[in-house]
mmCIF file with all atom_site columns, C-alpha atoms and ligand atoms in Angstrom:
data_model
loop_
_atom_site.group_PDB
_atom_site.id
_atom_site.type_symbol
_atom_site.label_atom_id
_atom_site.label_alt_id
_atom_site.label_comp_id
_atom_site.label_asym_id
_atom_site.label_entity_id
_atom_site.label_seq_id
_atom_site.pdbx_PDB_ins_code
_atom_site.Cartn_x
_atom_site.Cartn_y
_atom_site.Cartn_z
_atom_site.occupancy
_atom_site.B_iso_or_equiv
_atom_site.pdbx_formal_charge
_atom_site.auth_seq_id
_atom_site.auth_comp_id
_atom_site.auth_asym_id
_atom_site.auth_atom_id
_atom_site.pdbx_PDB_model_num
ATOM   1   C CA . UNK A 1 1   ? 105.354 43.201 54.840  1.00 86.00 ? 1   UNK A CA 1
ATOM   2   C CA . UNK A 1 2   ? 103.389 40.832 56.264  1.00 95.00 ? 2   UNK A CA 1
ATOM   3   C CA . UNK A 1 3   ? 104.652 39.971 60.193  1.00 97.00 ? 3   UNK A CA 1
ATOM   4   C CA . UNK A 1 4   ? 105.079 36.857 61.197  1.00 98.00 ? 4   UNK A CA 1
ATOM   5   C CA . UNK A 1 5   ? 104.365 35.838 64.625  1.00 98.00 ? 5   UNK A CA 1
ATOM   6   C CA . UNK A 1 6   ? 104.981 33.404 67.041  1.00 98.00 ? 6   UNK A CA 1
ATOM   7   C CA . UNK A 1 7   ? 102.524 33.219 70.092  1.00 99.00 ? 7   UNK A CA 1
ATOM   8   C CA . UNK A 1 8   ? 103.050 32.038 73.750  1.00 98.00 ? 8   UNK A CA 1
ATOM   9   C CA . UNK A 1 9   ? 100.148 31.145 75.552  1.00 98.00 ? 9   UNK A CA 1
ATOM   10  C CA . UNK A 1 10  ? 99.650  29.224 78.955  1.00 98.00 ? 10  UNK A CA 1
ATOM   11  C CA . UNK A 1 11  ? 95.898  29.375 79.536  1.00 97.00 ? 11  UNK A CA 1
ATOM   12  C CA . UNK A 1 12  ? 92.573  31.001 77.918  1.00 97.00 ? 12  UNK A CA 1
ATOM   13  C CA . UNK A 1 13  ? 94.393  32.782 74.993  1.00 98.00 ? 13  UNK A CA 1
ATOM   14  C CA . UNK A 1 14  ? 91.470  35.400 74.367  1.00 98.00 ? 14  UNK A CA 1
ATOM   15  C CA . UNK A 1 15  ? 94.487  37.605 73.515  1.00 98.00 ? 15  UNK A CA 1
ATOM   16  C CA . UNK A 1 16  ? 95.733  35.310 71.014  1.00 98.00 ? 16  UNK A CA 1
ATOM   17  C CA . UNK A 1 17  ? 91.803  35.290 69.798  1.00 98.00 ? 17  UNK A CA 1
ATOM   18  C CA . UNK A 1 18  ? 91.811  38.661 69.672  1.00 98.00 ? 18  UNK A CA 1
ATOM   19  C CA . UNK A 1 19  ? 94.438  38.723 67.267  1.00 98.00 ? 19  UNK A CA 1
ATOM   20  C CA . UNK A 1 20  ? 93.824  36.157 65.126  1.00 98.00 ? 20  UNK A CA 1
ATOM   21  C CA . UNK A 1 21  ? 90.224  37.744 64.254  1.00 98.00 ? 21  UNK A CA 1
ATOM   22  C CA . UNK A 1 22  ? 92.387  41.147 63.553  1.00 98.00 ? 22  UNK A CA 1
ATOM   23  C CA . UNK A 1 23  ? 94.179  39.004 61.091  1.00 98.00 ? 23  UNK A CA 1
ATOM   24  C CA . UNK A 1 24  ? 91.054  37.637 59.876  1.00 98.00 ? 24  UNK A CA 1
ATOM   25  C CA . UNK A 1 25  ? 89.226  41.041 59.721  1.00 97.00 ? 25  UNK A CA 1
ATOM   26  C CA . UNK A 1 26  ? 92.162  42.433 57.478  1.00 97.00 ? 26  UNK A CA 1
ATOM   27  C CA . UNK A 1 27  ? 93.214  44.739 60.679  1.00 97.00 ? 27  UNK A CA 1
ATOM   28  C CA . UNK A 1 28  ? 96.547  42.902 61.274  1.00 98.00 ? 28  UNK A CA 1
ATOM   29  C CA . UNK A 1 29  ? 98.713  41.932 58.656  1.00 97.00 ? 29  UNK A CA 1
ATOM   30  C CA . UNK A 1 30  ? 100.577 39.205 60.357  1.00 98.00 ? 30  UNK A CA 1
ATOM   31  C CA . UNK A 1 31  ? 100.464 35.810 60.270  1.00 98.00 ? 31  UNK A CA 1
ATOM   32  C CA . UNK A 1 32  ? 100.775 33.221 63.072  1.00 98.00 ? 32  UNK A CA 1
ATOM   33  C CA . UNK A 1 33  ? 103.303 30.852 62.448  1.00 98.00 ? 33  UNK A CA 1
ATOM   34  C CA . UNK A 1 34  ? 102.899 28.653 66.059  1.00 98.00 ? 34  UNK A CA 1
ATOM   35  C CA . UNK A 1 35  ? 101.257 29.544 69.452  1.00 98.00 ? 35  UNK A CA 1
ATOM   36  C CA . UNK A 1 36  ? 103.069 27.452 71.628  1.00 98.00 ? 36  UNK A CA 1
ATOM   37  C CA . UNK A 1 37  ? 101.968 26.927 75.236  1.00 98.00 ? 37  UNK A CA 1
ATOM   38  C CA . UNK A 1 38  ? 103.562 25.283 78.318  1.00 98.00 ? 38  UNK A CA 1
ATOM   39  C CA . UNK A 1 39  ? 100.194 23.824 79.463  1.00 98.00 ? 39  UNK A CA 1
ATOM   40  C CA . UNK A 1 40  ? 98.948  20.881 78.240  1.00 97.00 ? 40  UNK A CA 1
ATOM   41  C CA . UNK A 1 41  ? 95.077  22.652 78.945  1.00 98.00 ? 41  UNK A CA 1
ATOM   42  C CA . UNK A 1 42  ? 95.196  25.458 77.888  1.00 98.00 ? 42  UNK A CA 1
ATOM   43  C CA . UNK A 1 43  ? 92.092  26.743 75.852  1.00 98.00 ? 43  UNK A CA 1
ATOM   44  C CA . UNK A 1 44  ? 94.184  28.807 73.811  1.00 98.00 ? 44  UNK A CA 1
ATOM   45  C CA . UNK A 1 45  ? 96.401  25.667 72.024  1.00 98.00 ? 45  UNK A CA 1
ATOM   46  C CA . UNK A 1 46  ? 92.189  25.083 70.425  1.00 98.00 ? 46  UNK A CA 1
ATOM   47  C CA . UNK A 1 47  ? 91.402  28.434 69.476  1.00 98.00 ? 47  UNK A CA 1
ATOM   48  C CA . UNK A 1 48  ? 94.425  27.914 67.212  1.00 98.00 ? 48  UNK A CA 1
ATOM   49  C CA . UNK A 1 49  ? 93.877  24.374 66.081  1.00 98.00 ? 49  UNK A CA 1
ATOM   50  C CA . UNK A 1 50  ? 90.414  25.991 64.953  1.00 98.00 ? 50  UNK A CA 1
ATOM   51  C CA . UNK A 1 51  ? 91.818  28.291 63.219  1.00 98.00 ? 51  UNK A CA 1
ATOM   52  C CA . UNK A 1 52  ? 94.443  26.015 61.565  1.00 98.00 ? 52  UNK A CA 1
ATOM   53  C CA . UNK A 1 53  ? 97.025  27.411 63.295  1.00 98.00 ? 53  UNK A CA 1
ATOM   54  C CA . UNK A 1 54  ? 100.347 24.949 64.214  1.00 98.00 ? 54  UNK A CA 1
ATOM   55  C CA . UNK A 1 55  ? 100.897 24.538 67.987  1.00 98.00 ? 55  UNK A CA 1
ATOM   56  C CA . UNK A 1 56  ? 103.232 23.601 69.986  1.00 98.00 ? 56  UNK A CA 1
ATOM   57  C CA . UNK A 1 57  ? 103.226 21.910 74.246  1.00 98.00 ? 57  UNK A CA 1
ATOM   58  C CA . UNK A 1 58  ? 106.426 22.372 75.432  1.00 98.00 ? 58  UNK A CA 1
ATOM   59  C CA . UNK A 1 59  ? 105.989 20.720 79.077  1.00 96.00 ? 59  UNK A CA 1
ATOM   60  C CA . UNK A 1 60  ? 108.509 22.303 81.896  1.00 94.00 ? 60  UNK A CA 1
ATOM   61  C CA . UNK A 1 61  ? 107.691 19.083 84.047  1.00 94.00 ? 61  UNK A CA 1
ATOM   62  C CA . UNK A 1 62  ? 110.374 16.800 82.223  1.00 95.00 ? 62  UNK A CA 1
ATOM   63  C CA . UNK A 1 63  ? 112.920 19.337 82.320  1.00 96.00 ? 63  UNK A CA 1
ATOM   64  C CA . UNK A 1 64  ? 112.382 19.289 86.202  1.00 92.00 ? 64  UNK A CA 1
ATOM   65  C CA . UNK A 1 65  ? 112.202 15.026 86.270  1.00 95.00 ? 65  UNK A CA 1
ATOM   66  C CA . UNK A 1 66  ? 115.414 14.950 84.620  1.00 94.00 ? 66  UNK A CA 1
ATOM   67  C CA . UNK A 1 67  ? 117.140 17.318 87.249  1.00 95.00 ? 67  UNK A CA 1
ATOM   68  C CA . UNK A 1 68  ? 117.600 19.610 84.287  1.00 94.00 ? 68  UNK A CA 1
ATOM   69  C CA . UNK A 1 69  ? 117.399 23.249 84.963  1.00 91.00 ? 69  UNK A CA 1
ATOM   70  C CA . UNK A 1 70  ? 114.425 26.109 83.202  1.00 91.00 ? 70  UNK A CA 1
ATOM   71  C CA . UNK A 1 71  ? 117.871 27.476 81.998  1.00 94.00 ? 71  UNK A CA 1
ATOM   72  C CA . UNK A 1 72  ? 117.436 24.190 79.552  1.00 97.00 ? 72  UNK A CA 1
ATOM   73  C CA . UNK A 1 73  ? 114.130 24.417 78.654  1.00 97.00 ? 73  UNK A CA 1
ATOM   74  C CA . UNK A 1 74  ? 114.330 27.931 77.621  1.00 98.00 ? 74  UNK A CA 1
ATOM   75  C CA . UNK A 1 75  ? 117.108 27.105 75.056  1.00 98.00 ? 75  UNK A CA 1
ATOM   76  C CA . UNK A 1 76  ? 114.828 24.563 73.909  1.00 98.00 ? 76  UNK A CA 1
ATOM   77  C CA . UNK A 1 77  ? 112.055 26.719 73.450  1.00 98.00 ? 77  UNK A CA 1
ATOM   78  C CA . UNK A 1 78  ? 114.491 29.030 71.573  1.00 98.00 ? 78  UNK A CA 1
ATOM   79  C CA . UNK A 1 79  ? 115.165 26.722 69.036  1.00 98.00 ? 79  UNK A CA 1
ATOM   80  C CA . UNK A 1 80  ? 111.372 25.935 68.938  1.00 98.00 ? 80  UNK A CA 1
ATOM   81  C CA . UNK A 1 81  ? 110.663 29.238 68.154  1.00 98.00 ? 81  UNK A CA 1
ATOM   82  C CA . UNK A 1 82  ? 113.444 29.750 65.961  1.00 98.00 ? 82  UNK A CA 1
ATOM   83  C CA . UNK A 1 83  ? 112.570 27.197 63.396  1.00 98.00 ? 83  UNK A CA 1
ATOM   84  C CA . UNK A 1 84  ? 109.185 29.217 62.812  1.00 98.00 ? 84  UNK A CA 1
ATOM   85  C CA . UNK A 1 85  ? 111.549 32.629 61.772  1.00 98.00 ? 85  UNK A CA 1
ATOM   86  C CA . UNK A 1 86  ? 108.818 34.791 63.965  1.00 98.00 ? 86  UNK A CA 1
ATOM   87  C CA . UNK A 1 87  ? 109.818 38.771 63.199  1.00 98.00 ? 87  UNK A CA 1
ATOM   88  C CA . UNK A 1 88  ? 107.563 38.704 66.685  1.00 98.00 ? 88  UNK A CA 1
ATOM   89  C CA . UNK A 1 89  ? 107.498 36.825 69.807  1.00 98.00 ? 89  UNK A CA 1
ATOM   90  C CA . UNK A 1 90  ? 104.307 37.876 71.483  1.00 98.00 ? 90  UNK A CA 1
ATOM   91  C CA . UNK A 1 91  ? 103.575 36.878 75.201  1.00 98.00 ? 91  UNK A CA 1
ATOM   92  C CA . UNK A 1 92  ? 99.931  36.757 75.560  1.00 98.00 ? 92  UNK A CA 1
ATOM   93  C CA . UNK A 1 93  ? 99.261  35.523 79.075  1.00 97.00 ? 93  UNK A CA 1
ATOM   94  C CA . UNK A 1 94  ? 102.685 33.329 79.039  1.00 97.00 ? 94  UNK A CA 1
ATOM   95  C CA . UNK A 1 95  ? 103.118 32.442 82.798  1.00 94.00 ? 95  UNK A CA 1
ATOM   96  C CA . UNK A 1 96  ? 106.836 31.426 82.847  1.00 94.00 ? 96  UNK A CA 1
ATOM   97  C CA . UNK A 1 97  ? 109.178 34.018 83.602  1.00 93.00 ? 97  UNK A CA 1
ATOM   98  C CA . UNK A 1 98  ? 111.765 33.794 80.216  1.00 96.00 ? 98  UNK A CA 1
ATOM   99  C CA . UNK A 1 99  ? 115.420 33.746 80.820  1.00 96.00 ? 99  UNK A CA 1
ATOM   100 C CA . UNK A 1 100 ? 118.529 34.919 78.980  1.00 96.00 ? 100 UNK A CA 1
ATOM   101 C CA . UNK A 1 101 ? 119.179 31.816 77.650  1.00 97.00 ? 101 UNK A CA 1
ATOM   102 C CA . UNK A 1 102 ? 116.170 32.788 75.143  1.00 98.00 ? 102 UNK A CA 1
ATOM   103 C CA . UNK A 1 103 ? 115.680 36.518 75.337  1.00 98.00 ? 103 UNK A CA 1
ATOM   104 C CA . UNK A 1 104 ? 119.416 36.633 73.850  1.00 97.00 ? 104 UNK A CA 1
ATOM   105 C CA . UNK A 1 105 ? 118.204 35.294 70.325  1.00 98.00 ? 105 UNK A CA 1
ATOM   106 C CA . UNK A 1 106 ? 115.271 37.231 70.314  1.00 98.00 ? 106 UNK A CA 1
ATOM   107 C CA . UNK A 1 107 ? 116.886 41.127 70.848  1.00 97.00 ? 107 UNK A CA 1
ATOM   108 C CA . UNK A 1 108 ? 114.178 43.812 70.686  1.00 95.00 ? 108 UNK A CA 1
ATOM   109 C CA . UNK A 1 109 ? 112.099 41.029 69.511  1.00 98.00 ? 109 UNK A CA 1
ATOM   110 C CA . UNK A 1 110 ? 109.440 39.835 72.386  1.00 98.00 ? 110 UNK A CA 1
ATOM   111 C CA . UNK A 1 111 ? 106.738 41.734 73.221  1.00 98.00 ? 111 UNK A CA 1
ATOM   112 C CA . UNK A 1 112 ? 104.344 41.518 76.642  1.00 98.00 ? 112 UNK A CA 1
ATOM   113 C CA . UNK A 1 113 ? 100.943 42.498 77.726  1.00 98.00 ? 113 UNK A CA 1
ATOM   114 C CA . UNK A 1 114 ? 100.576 42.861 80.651  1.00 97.00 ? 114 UNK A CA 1
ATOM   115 C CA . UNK A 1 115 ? 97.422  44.180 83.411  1.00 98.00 ? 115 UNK A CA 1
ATOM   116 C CA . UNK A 1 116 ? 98.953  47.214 85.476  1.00 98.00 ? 116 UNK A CA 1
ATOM   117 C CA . UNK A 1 117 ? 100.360 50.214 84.546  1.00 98.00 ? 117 UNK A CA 1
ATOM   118 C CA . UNK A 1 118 ? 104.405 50.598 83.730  1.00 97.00 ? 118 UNK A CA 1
ATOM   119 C CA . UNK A 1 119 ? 106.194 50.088 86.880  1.00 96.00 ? 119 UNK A CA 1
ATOM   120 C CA . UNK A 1 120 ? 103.077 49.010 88.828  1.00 96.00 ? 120 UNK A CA 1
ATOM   121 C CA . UNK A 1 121 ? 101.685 45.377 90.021  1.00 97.00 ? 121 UNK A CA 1
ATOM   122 C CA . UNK A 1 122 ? 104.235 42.916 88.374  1.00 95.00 ? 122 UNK A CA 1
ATOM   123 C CA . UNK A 1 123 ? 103.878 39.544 88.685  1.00 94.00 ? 123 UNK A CA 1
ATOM   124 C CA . UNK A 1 124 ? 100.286 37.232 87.652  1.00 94.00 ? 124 UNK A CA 1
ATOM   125 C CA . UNK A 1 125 ? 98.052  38.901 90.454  1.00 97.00 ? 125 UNK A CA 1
ATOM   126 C CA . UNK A 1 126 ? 97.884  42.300 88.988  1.00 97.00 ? 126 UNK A CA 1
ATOM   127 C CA . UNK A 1 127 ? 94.636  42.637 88.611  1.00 98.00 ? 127 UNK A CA 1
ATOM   128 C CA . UNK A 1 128 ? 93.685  41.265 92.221  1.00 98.00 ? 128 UNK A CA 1
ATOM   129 C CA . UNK A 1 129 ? 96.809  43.959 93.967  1.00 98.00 ? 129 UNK A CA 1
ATOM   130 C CA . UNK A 1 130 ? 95.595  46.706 91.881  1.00 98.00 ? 130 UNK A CA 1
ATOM   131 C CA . UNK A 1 131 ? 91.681  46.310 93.549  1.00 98.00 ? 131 UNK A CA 1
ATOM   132 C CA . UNK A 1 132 ? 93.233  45.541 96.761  1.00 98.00 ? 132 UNK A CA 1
ATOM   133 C CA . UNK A 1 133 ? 95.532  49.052 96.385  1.00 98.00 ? 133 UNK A CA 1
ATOM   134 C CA . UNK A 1 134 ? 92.121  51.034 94.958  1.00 98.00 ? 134 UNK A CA 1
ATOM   135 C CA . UNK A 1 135 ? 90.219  49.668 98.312  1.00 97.00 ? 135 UNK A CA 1
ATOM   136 C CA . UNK A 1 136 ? 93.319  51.269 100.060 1.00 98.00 ? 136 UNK A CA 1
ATOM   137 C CA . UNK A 1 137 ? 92.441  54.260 98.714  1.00 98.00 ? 137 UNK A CA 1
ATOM   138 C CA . UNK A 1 138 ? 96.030  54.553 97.124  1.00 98.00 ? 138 UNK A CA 1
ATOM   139 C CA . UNK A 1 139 ? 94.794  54.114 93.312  1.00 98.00 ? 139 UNK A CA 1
ATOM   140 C CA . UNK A 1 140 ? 91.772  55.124 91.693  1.00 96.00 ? 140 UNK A CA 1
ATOM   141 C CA . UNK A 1 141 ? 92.698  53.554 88.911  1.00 98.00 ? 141 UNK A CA 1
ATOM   142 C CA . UNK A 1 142 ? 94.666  50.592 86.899  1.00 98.00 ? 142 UNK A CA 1
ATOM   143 C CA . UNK A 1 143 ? 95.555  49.913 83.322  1.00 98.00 ? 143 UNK A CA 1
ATOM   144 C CA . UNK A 1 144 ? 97.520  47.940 80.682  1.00 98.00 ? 144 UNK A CA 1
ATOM   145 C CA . UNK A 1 145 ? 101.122 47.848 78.880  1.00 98.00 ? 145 UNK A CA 1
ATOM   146 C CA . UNK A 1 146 ? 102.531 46.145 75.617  1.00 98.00 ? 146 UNK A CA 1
ATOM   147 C CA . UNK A 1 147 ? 106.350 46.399 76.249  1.00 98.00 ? 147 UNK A CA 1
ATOM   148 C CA . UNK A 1 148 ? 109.334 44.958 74.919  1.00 98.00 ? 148 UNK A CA 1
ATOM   149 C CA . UNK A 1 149 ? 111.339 42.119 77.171  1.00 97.00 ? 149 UNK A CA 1
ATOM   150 C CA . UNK A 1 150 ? 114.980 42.995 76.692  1.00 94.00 ? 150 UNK A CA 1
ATOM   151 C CA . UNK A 1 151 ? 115.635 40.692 80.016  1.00 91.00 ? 151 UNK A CA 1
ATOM   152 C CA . UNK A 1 152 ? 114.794 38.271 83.071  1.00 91.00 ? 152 UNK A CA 1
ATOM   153 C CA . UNK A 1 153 ? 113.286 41.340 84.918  1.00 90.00 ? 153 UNK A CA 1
ATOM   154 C CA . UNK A 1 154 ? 109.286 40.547 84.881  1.00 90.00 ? 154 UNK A CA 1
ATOM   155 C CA . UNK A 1 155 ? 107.012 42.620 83.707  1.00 89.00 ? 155 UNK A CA 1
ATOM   156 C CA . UNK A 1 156 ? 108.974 45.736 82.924  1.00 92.00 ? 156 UNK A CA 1
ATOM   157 C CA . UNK A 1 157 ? 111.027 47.094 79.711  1.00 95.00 ? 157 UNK A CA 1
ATOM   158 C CA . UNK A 1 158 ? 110.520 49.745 77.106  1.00 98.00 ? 158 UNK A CA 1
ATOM   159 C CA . UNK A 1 159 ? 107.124 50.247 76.763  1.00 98.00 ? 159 UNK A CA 1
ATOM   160 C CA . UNK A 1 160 ? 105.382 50.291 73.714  1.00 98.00 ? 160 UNK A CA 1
ATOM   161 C CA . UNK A 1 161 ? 101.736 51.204 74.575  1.00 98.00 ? 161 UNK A CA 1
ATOM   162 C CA . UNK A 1 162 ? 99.349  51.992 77.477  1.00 98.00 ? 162 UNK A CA 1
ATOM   163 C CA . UNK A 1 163 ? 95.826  52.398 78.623  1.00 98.00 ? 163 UNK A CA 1
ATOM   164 C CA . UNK A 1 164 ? 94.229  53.233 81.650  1.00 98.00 ? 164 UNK A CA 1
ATOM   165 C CA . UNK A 1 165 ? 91.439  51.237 83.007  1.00 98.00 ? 165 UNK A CA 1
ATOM   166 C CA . UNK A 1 166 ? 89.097  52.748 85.612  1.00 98.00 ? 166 UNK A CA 1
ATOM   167 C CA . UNK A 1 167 ? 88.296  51.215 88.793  1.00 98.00 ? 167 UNK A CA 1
ATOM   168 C CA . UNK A 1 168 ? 84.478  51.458 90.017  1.00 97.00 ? 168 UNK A CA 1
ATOM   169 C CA . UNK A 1 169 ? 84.251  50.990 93.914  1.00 97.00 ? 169 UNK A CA 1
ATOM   170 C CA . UNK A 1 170 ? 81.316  48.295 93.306  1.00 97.00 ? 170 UNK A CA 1
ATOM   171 C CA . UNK A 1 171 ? 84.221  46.211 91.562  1.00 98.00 ? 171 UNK A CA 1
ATOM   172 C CA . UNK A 1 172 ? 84.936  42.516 91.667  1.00 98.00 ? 172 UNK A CA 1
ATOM   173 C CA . UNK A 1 173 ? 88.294  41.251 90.759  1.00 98.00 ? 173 UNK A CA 1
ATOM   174 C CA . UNK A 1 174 ? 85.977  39.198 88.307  1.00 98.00 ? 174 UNK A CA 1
ATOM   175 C CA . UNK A 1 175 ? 84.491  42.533 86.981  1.00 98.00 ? 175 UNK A CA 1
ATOM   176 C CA . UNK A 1 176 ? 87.578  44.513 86.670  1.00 98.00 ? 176 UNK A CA 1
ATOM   177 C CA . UNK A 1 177 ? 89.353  41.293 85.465  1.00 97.00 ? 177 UNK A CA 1
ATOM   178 C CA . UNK A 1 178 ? 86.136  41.594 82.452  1.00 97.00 ? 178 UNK A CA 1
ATOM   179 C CA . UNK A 1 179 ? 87.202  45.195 81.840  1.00 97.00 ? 179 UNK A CA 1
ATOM   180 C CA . UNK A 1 180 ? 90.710  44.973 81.402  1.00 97.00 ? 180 UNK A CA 1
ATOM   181 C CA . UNK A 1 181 ? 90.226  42.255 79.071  1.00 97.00 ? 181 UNK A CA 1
ATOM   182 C CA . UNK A 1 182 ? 88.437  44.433 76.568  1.00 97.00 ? 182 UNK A CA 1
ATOM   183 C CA . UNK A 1 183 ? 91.271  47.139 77.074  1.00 98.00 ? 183 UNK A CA 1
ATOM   184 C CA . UNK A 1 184 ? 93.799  44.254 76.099  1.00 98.00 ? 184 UNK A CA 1
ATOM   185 C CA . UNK A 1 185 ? 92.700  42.821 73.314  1.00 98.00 ? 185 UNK A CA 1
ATOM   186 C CA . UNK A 1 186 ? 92.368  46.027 71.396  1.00 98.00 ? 186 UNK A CA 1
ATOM   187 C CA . UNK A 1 187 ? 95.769  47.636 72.833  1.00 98.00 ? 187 UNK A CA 1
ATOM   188 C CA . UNK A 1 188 ? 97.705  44.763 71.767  1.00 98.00 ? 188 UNK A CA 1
ATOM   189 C CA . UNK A 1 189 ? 96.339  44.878 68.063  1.00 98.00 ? 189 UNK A CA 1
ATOM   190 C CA . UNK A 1 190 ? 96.645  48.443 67.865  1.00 98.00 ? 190 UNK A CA 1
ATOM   191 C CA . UNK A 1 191 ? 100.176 47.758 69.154  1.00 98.00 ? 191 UNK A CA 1
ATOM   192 C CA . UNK A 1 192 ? 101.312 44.950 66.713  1.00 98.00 ? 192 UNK A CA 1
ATOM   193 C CA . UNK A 1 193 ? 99.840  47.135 64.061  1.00 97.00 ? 193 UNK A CA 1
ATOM   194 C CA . UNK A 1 194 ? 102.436 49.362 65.038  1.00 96.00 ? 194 UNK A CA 1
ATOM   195 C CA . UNK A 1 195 ? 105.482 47.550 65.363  1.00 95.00 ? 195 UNK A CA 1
ATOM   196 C CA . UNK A 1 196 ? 108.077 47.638 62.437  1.00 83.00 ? 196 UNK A CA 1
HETATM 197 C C1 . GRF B 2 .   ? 96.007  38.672 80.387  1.00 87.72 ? 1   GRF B C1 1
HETATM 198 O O1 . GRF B 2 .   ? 95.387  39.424 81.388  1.00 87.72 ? 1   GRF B O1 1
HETATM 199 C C2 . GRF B 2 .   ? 97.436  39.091 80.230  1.00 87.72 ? 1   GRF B C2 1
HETATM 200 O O2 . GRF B 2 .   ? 97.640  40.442 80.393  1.00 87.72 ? 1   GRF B O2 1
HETATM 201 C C3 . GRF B 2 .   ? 98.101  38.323 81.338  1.00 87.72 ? 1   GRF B C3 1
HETATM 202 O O3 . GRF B 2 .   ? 97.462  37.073 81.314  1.00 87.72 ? 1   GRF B O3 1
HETATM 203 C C4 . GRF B 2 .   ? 96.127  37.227 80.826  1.00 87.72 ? 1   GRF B C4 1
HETATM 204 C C5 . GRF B 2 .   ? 95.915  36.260 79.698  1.00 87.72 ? 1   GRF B C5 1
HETATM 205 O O4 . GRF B 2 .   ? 94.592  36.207 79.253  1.00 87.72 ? 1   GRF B O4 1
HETATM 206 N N1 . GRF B 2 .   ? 99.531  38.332 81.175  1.00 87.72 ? 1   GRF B N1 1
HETATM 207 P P1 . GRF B 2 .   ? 94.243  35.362 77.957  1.00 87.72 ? 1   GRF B P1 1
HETATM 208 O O5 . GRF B 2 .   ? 94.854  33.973 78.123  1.00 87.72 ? 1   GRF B O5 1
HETATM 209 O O6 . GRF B 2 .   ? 94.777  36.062 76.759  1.00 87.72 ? 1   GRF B O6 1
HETATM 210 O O7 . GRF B 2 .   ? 92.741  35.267 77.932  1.00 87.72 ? 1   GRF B O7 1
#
């Protein structure tokens, strides 16, 4: 049966490109019913206009003008993503840390990426802690997860898939940024090709 997925982005989206060419190639069967983004700019909301995808800006800043709390917003993006029936809530590169108030209607539902290794580097500077630990000498290398989001923790929950990426001592956090990248975009299809 053919999934049907609803995307959160906040910036470049090459993960969310990544995917829709696996639908496009025939590799995926899903389809994309929104890729919503809380950034007005991010490159990813035109990656899906182009490919005739709906989208969605839901803006945190009002929530926060009002005096209202992220507890609101999050319900609000719940029933965003709600109207679009996704069997899949995929966060790919979705820089706002979800609360209860919508992980409880998605159960077993929402699915990360994210750069580091299970139980290693949460938070958005993986990539830059894991270089800084290999300089250490405490690493010698980093990787990727897809995992489920079964609560507020960040970055961490059953984990669906993993790769390692090595770490080459003439690295750049541009460089190994490049690297994981590639490692990404083909775990997380291989991943959602998995998920029932
Ligand atoms: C990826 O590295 C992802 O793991 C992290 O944010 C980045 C998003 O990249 N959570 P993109 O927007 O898909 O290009």
């Amino acid at each position: 049966m053919t999934a049907r997925l609803v995307v959160l982005i906040s910036g470049n989206g090459s993960n969310l490109q990544a995917i829709i060419d696996a639908i496009v190639n025939g590799q995926l069967d899903a389809e994309i019913a929104l890729v919503l983004s809380n950034r007005k700019a991010a490159f990813g909301l035109e990656r899906a206009k182009k490919a005739g995808i709906a989208t969605h800006y839901h803006a945190l800043k009002p929530y926060h003008d009002q005096g209202r709390d992220r507890c609101a917003y999050d319900a609000d993006l719940a029933t965003i993503v709600q109207t679009h029936q996704p069997d899949w809530i995929v966060l790919a590169g979705w820089m706002h840390i979800l609360s209860n108030e919508f992980l409880r209607h998605f159960p077993n539902r929402v699915v990360n990426l994210h750069p580091a290794l299970p139980g290693q580097f949460p938070g958005a500077h993986a990539v830059e802690d894991a270089l800084t630990a290999y300089q250490r000498g405490e690493i010698n290398h980093t990787g990727i997860m897809v995992h489920l989001v079964p609560d507020e923790r960040v970055d961490e929950g059953p984990v669906l898939a993993t790769a390692i990426v090595p770490i080459h001592p003439d690295d750049t956090v541009e460089r190994l940024a490049a690297r994981m990248h590639a490692v990404e975009h083909k775990l997380l299809v291989e991943t959602l090709q998995q998920l029932k």
